[in-house]
Coordinates of C-alpha atoms in Angstrom, one line a residue:
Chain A
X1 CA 55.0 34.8 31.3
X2 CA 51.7 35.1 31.8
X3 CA 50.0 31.9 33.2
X4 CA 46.7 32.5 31.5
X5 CA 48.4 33.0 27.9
X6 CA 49.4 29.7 28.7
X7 CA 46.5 27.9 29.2
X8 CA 44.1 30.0 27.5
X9 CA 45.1 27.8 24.2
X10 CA 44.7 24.4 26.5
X11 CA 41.2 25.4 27.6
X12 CA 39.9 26.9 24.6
X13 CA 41.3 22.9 22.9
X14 CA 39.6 21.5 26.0
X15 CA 36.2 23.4 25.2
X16 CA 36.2 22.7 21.3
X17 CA 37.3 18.8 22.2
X18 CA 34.2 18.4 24.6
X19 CA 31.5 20.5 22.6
X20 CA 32.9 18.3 19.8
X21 CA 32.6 15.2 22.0
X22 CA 28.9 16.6 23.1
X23 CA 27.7 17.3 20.0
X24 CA 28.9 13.9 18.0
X25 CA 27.6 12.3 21.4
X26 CA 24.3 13.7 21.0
X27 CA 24.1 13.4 17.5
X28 CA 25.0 9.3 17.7
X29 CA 22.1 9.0 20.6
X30 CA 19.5 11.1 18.2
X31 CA 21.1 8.6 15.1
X32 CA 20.5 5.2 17.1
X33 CA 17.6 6.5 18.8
X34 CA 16.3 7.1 15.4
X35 CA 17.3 3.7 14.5
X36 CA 16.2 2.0 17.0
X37 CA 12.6 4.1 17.0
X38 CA 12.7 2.8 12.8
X39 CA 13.7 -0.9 13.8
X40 CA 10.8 -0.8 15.8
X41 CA 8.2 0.4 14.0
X42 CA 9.4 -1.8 10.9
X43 CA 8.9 -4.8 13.3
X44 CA 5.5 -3.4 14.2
X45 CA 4.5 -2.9 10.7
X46 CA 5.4 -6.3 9.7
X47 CA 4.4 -8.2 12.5
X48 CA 0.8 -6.9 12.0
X49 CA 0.7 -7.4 8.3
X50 CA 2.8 -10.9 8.9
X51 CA 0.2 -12.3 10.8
X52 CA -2.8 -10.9 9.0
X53 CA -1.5 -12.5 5.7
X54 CA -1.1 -15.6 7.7
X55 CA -4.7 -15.3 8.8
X56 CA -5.9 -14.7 5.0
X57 CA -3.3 -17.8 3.7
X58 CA -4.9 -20.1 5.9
X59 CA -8.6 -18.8 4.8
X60 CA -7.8 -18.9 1.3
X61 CA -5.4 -21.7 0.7
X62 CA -8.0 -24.4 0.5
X63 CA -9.4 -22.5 -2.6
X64 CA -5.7 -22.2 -4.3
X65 CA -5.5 -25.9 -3.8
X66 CA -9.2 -26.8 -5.4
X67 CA -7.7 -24.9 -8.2
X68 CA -5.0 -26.6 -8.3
X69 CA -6.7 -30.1 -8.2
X70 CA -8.5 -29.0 -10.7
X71 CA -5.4 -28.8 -13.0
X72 CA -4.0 -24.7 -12.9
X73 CA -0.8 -24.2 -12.1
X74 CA 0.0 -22.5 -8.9
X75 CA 0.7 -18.9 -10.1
X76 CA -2.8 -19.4 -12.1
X77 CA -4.5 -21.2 -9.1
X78 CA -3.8 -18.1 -7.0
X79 CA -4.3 -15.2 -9.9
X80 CA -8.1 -16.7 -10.2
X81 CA -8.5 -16.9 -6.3
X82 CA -7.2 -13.0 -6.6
X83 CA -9.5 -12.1 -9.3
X84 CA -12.7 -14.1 -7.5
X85 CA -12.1 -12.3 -4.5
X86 CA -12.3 -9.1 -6.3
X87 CA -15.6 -9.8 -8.0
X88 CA -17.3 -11.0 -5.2
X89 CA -15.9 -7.8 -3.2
X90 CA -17.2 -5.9 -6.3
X91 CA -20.1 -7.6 -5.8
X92 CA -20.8 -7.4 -2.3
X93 CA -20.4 -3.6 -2.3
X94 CA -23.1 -3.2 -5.5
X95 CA -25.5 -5.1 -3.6
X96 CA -24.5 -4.1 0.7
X97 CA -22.3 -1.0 0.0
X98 CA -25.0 1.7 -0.6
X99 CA -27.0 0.4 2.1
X100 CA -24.3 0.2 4.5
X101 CA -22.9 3.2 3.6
X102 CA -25.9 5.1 3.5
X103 CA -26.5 3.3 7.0
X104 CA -23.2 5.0 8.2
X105 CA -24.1 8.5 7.3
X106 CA -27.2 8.1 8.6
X107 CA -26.1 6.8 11.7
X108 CA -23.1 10.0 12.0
X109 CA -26.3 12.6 12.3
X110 CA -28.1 10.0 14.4
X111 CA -25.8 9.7 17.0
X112 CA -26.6 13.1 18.4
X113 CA -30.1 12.3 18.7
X114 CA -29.8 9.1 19.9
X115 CA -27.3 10.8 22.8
X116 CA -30.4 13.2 23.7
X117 CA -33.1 10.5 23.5
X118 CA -30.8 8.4 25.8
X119 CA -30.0 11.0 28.2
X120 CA -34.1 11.9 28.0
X121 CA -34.8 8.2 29.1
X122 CA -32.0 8.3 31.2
X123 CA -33.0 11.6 33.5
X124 CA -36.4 10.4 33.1
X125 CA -34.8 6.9 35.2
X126 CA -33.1 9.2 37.2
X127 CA -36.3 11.8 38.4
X128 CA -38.0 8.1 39.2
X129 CA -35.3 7.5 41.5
X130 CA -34.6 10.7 43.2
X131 CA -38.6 10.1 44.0
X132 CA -37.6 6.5 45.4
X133 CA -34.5 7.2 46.7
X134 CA -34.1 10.6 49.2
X135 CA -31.0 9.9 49.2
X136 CA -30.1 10.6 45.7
X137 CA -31.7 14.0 45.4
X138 CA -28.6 15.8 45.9
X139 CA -26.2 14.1 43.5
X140 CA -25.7 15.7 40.2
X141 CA -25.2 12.8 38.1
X142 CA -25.5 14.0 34.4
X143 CA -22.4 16.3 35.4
X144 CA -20.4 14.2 37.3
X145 CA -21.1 10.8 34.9
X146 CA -20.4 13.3 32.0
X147 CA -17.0 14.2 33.4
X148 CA -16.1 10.2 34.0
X149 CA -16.8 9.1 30.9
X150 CA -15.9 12.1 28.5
X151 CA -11.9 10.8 28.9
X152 CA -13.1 7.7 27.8
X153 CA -14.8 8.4 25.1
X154 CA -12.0 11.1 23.5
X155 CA -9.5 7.9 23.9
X156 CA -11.5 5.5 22.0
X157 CA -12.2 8.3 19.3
X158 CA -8.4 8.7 19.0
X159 CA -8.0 4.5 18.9
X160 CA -10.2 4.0 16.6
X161 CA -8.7 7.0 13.7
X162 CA -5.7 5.0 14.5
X163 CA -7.1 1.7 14.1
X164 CA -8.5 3.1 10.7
X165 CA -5.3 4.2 8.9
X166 CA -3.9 1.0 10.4
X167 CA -6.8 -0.4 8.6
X168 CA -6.2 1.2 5.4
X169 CA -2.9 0.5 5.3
X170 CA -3.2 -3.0 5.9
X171 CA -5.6 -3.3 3.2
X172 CA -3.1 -2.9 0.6
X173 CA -0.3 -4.9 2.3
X174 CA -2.0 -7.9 3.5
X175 CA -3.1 -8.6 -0.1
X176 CA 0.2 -8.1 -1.7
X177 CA 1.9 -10.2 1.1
X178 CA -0.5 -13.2 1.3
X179 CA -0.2 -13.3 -2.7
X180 CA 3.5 -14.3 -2.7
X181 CA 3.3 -16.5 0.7
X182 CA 0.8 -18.1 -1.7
X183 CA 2.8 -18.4 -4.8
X184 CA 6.3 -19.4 -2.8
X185 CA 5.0 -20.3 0.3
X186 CA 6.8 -24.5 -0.3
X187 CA 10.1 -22.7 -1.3
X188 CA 9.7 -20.3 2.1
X189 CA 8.9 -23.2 3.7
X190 CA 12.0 -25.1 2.1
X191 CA 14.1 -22.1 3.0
X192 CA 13.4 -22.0 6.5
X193 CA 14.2 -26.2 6.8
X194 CA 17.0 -25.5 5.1
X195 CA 18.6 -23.5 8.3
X196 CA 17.5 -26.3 11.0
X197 CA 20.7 -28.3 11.9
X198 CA 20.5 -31.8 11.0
X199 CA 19.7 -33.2 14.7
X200 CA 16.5 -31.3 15.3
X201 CA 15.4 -30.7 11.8
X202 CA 12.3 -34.1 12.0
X203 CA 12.0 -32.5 15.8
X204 CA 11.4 -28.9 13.9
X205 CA 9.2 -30.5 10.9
X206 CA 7.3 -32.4 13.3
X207 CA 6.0 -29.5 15.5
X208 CA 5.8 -27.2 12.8
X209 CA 3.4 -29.6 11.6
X210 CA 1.4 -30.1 14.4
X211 CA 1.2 -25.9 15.1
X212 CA 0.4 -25.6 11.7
X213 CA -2.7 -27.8 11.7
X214 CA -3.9 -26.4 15.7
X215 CA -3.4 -23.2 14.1
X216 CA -5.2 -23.6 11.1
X217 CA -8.8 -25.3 12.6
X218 CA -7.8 -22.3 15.4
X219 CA -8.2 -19.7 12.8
X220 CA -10.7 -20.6 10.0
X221 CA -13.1 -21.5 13.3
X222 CA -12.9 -18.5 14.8
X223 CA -13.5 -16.6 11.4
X224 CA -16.2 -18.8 9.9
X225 CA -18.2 -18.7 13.6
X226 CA -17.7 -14.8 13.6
X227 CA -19.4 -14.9 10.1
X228 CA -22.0 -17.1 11.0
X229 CA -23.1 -15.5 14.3
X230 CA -23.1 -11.9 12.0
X231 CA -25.6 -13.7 9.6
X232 CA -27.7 -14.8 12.2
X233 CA -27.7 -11.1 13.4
X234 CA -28.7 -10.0 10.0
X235 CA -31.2 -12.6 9.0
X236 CA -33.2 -11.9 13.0
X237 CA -32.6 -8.3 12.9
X238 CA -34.5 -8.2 9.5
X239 CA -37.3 -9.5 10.9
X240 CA -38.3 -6.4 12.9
X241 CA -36.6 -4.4 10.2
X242 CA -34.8 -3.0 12.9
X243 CA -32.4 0.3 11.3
X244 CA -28.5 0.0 10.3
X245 CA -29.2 -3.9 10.2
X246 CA -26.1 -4.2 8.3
X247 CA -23.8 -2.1 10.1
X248 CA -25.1 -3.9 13.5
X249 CA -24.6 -7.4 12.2
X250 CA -21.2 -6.6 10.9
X251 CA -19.9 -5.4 14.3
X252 CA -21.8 -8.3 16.4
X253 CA -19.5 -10.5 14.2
X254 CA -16.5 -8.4 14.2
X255 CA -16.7 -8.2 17.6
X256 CA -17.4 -12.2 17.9
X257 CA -13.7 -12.7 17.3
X258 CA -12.9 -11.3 20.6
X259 CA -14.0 -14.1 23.2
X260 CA -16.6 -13.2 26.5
X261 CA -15.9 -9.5 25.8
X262 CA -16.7 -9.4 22.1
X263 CA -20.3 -10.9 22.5
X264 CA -21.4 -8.4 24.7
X265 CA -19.7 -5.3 22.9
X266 CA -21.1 -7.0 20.1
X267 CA -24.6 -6.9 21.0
X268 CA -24.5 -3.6 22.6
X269 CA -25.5 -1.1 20.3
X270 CA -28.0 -3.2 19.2
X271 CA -29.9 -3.5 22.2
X272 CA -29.6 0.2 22.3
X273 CA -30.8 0.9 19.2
X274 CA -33.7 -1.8 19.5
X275 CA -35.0 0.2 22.7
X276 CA -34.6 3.6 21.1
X277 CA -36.2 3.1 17.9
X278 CA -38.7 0.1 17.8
X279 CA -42.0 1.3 19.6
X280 CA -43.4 -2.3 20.5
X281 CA -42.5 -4.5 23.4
X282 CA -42.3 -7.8 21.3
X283 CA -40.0 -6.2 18.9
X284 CA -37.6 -5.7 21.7
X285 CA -37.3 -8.6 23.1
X286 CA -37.7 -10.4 19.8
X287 CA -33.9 -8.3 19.7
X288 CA -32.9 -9.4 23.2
X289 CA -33.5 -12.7 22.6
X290 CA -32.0 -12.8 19.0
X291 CA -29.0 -11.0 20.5
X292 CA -28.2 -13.2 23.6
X293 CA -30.4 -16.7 23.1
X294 CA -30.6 -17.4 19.4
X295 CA -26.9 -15.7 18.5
X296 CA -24.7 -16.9 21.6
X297 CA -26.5 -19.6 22.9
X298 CA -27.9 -21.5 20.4
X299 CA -25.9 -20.6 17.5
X300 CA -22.6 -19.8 18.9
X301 CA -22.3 -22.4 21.7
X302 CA -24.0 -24.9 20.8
X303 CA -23.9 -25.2 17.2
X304 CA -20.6 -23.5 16.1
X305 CA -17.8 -24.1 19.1
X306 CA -18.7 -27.9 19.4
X307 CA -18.0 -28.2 15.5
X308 CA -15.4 -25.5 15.0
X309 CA -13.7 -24.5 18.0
X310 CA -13.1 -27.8 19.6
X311 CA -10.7 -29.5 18.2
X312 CA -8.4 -26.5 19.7
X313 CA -7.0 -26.9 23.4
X314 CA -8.9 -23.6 24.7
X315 CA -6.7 -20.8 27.3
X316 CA -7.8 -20.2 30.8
X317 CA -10.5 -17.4 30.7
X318 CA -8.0 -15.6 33.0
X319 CA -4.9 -15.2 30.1
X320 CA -7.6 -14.7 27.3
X321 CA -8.7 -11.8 29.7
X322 CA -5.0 -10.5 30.2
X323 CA -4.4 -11.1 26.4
X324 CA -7.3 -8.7 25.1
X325 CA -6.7 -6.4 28.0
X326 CA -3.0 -6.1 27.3
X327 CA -3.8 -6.1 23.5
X328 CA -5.9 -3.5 23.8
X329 CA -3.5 -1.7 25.4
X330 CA -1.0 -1.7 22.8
X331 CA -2.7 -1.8 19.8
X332 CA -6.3 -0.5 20.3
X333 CA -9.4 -2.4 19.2
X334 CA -7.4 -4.3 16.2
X335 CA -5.1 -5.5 19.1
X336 CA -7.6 -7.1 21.2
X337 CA -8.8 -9.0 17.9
X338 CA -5.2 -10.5 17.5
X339 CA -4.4 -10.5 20.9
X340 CA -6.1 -14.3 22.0
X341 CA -4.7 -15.9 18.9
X342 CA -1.3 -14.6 19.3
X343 CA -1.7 -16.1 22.9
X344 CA -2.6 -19.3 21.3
X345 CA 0.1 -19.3 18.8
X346 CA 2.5 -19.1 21.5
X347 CA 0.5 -21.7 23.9
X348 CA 0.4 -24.3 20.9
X349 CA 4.1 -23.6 20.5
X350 CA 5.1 -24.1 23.7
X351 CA 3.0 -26.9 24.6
X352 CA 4.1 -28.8 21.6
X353 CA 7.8 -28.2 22.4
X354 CA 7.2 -29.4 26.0
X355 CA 5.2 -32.4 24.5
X356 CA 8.2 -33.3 22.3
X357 CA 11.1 -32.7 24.7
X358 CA 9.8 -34.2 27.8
X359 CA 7.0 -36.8 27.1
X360 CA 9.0 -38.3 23.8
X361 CA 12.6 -38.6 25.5
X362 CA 13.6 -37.2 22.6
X363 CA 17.8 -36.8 23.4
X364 CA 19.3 -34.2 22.1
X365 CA 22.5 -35.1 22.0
X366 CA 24.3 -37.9 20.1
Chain B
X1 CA 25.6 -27.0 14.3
X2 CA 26.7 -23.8 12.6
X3 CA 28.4 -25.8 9.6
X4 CA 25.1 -27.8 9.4
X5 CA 23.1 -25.0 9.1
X6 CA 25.0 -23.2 6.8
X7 CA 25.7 -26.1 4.9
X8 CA 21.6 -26.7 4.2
X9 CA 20.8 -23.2 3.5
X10 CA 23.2 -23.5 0.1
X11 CA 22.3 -26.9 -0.9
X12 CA 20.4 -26.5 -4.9
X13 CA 16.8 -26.8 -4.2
X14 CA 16.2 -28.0 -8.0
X15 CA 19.2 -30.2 -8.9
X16 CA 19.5 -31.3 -12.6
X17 CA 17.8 -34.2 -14.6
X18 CA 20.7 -36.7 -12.9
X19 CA 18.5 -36.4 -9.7
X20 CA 15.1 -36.7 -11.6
X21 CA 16.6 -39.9 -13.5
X22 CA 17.5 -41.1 -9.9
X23 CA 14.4 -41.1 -8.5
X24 CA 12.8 -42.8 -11.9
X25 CA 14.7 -45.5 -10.7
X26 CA 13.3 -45.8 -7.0
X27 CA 10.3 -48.1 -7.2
X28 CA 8.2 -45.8 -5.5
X29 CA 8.2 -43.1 -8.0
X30 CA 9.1 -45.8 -11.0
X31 CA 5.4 -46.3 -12.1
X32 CA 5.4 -42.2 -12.9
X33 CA 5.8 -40.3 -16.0
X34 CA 8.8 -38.1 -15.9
X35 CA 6.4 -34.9 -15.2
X36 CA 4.6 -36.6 -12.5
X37 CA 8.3 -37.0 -10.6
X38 CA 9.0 -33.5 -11.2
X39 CA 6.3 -32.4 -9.6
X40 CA 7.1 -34.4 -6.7
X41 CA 10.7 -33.1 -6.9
X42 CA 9.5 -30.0 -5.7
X43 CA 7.8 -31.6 -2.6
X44 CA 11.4 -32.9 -1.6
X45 CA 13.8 -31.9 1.4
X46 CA 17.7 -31.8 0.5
X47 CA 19.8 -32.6 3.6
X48 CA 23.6 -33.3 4.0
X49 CA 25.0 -35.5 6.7
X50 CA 28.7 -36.0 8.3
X51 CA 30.1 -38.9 8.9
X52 CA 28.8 -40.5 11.9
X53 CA 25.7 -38.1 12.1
X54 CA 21.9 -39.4 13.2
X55 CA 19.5 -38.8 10.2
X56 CA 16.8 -40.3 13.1
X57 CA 16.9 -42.0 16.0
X58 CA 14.7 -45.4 17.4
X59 CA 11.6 -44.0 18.9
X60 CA 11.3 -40.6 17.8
X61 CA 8.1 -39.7 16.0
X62 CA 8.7 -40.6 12.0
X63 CA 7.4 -38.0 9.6
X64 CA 8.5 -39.4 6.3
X65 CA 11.4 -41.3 4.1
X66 CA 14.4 -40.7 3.1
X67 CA 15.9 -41.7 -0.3
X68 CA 20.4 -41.7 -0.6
X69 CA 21.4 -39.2 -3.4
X70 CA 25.3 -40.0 -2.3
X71 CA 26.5 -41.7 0.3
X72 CA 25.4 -44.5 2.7
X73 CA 23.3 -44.6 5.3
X74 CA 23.8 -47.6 7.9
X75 CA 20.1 -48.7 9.4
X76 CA 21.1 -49.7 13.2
X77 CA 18.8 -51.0 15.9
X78 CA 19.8 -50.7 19.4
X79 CA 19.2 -53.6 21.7
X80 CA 20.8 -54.7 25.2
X81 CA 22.9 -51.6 25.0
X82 CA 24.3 -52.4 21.9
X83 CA 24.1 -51.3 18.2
X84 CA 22.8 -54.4 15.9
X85 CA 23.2 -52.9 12.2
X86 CA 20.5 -54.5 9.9
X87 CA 21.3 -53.1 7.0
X88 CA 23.5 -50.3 4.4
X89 CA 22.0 -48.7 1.8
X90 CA 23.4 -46.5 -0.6
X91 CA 22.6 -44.2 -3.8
X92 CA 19.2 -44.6 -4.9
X93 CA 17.9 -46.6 -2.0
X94 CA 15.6 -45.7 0.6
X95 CA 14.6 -46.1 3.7
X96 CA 11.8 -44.9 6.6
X97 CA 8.8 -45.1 4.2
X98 CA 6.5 -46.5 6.8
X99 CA 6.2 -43.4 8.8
X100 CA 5.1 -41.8 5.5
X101 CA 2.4 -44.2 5.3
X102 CA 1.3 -43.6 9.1
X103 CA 2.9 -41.1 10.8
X104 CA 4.4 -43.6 13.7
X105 CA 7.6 -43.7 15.4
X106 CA 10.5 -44.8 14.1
X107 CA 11.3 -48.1 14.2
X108 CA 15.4 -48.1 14.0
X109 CA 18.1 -45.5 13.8
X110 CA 19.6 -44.2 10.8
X111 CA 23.2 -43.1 11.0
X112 CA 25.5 -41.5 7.9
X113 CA 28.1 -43.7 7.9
X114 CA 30.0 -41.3 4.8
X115 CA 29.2 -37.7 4.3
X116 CA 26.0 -38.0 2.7
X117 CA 23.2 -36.2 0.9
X118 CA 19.5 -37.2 1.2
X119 CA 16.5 -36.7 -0.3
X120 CA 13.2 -36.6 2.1
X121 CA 9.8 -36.6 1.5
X122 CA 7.6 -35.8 4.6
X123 CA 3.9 -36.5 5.6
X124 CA 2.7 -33.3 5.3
X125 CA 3.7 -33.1 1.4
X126 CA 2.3 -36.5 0.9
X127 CA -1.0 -35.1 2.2
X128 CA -1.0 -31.9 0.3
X129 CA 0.0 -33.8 -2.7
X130 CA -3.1 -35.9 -1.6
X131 CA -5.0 -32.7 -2.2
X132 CA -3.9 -31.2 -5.7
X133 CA -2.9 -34.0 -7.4
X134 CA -4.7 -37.2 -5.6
X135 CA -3.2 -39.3 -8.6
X136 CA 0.0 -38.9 -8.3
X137 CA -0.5 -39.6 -4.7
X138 CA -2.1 -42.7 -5.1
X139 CA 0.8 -43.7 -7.2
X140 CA 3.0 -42.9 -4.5
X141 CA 0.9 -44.6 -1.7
X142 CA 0.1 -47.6 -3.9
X143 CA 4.1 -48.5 -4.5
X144 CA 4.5 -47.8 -0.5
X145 CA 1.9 -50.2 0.1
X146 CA 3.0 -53.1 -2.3
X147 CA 6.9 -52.7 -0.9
X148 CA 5.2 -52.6 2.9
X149 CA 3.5 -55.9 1.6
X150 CA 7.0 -57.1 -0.1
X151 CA 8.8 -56.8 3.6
X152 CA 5.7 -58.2 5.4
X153 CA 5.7 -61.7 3.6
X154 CA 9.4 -61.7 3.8
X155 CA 9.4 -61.0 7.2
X156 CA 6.5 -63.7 7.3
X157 CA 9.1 -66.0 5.9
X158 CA 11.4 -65.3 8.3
X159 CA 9.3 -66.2 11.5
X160 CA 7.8 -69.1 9.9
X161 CA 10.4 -71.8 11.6
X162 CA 9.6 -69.4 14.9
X163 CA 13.4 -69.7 15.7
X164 CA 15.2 -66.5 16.1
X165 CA 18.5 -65.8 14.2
X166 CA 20.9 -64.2 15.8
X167 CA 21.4 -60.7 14.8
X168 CA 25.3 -60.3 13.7
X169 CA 26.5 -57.7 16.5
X170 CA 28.9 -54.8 15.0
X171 CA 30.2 -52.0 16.9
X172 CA 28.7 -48.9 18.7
X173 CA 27.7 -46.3 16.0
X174 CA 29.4 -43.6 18.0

């Protein structure tokens, strides 16, 4: 008998049992990769719109519950919050939107020139220098600073599309989300108790308590002092009738949310536009001085964090750096928004637990 | 700890009138018109205790009461290493009300001493009923304040010969 008759069968079993094996193999990876890829984003997804309808409850709530003094019931209290949101949205957008929006097309076909008038100034700098400086006369700066920064630029052009549909999206489900935490928020709440074991469910209520308020002075401080410091922005940049007021007082307070970075992106393009396109000296430092004295100083620190921001334990400048950096990282510009209040979530928590555990005695056994 | 948790999670959030009758009855919610309890009905925390299980202990921050839907609760105070119980209370009574009124740490333990449901009503719902419906509030606060006064003169009474009784010892809770 032939020996490879024999095990011609055997191999050819062997083959189709391993491609099998293979192919189920590979198909179970690509299945729980898949999975795991879906889990993920899903988490991501709700994370983001789980703590921005958090950040909108706790703005809101002390509306639904003027309402509510005031005799509506809950599912009413919240339906006229809803509907006054949307008229003054409707509102704002009749009297701001053309002006911003006309603002933003403007500023799309300005950016161009602005780019030349800068680089104009900027070789103009650069010619005074090479005069100065012998030294300099051989470096080609406008190539070599346009290959640096062109990277840069393509990345945060990229960031921000994303951060737009992220945006957009958002827009719809923050709404939907905060409207139910709103409506069921004391049965959620109820809920959640409801799973605490007996022996550290006053520990649990306690805490929760006590992030809940540091949380909620944390939050409505930093948004009302990112709303104020935009308004003072808009009310001084109106006296030079400086162009895309709007637009630039928006962003100074957008940016406001993000701490010692923020302010300085903030007042950025400002400054740049102030030097491009107002033609006297006082103008300009009327800006520069809005910008950095009347804005951060005065307004900001002095007026705002001592009556906001202070009744919250502030991070070392060093994590709030790692947090935006690291937020930034991960979720582009929208993540270095949320990134030092996440932080704080978790330093509140974590204090209070070590408060509760180690400075009460509290025993957790029997 | 599992059977706890489980335990809670199934609990009816919105039992029948029989509760809402029951706490009619407690003199801090008697002075309220059947609505008015309702609406603090929702405010309230069900919990079930084993036999033997802490519902708080002495010294840990208070946040509210507690009022016995079955059950009995023993009220123990722990002193020279021993367990001194003061009192028992059982449907319809209540107890840790003055950490409702200010938040302070408790003052005795609580112990089930049956399985046992409760009823609790926290700070935090005191103060948002504060909020919405101030009345109703101030009807709650105002019978905390004049049973506070009731135990004040009687333990005024009770120091008034400035000689100690001695508390009747009973055994360790655990």
């Amino acid at each position: 008998m032939n020996i490879n008759e024999l095990q011609r069968p055997g191999l050819f079993k062997i083959f189709v049992v391993l491609t099998a094996a293979m192919a189920a193999g590979f198909t179970l990876d690509r299945f729980l990769s898949a999975g795991i890829n879906f889990f993920v984003r899903v988490v991501e997804a709700m994370f983001l719109t789980g703590l921005l309808s958090m950040v909108f409850v706790y703005l809101v709530s002390p509306f639904v519950q003027m309402f509510e003094a005031r005799g509506l019931r809950r599912l009413w209290a919240v339906t006229a919050l809803y509907l006054l949101l949307a008229l003054c949205i409707l509102v704002l957008w009749l009297v701001a939107g053309p002006t911003v929006s006309s603002e933003f097309a403007d500023l799309k076909q300005d950016i161009p020139v602005y780019g030349e008038r800068f680089n104009g100034m900027f070789s103009d700098l650069l010619s005074r220098l090479r005069e100065a400086i012998p030294y300099l006369r051989d470096y080609d700066f406008t190539t070599n600073i346009g290959e640096k920064v062109a990277p840069f630029a393509e990345t945060a052009l990229a960031g921000v599309t994303k951060s737009v549909f992220t945006v957009l999206s958002l827009m719809i489900f923050v709404p939907m989300f905060s409207f139910f935490l709103l409506l069921d928020g004391l049965e959620f709440k109820q809920s959640i108790y409801g799973m605490v074991p007996n022996r550290y469910f006053e520990m649990t209520m306690d805490m929760m308590n006590k992030i809940n308020t540091q949380l909620r002075s944390f939050i409505r401080g930093r948004v009302i002092e990112a709303f104020f410091v935009g308004l003072t922005i808009l009310i001084g940049l109106a006296f030079v009738q400086l162009k895309y007021l709007w637009f630039l007082a928006i962003f100074a307070g957008v940016a406001n949310l993000v701490p010692y970075i923020g302010p300085i992106v903030g007042m950025a393009p400002g400054l740049l536009i102030a030097l491009l396109e107002l033609d006297s000296t006082g103008k300009i430092a009327w800006v520069f001085i809005l910008y950095i004295v009347v804005a951060q100083i005065i307004v900001d620190t002095f007026i705002l964090i001592p009556i906001l921001i202070s009744k919250v334990a502030n991070l070392h400048p060093l994590v709030v750096f790692l947090a935006i950096i690291v937020g930034g990282e991960i979720q582009g510009v929208l993540g270095m928004i949320i990134a030092v209040p996440l932080v704080n979530i978790v330093s509140v928590i974590v204090r209070e637990t070590y408060r509760y555990m180690f400075k009460r005695r509290m025993t957790f056994v029997r | 700890m599992q059977l706890s948790m489980w335990k809670n999670i199934f609990i009816k959030r919105n039992p029948d009138s029989e509760l809402l009758d029951m706490l009619r009855q407690i003199p801090i919610f008697s002075a309220m018109s059947s609505r008015e309890v309702k609406e603090v009905q929702r405010l309230l925390y069900h919990r079930k205790y084993r036999n033997g299980e802490f519902v708080f202990k002495e010294g840990d921050p208070g946040i509210g009461m507690y009022i016995v839907v079955e059950g009995e609760v023993r009220i123990v105070l722990h002193r020279d290493d021993k367990d001194h119980e003061i009192t028992r209370l059982r449907r319809g009574e209540f107890f840790g009300e003055i950490s409702l009124a200010d938040a302070s740490d408790r003052t005795a333990s609580a112990i089930a001493s049956a399985d046992t449901e409760l009823v609790g009503f926290f700070r935090p719902e005191l103060l948002r009923l504060l909020d919405i419906k101030s009345a109703i509030a101030a009807k709650v606060l105002l019978k905390i304040a004049e049973v506070l006064g009731e135990r004040l003169r009687f333990a005024n009474r009770a120091a008034r010969p400035l000689v100690a009784q001695p508390i009747p010892e009973v055994e360790a809770a655990s």
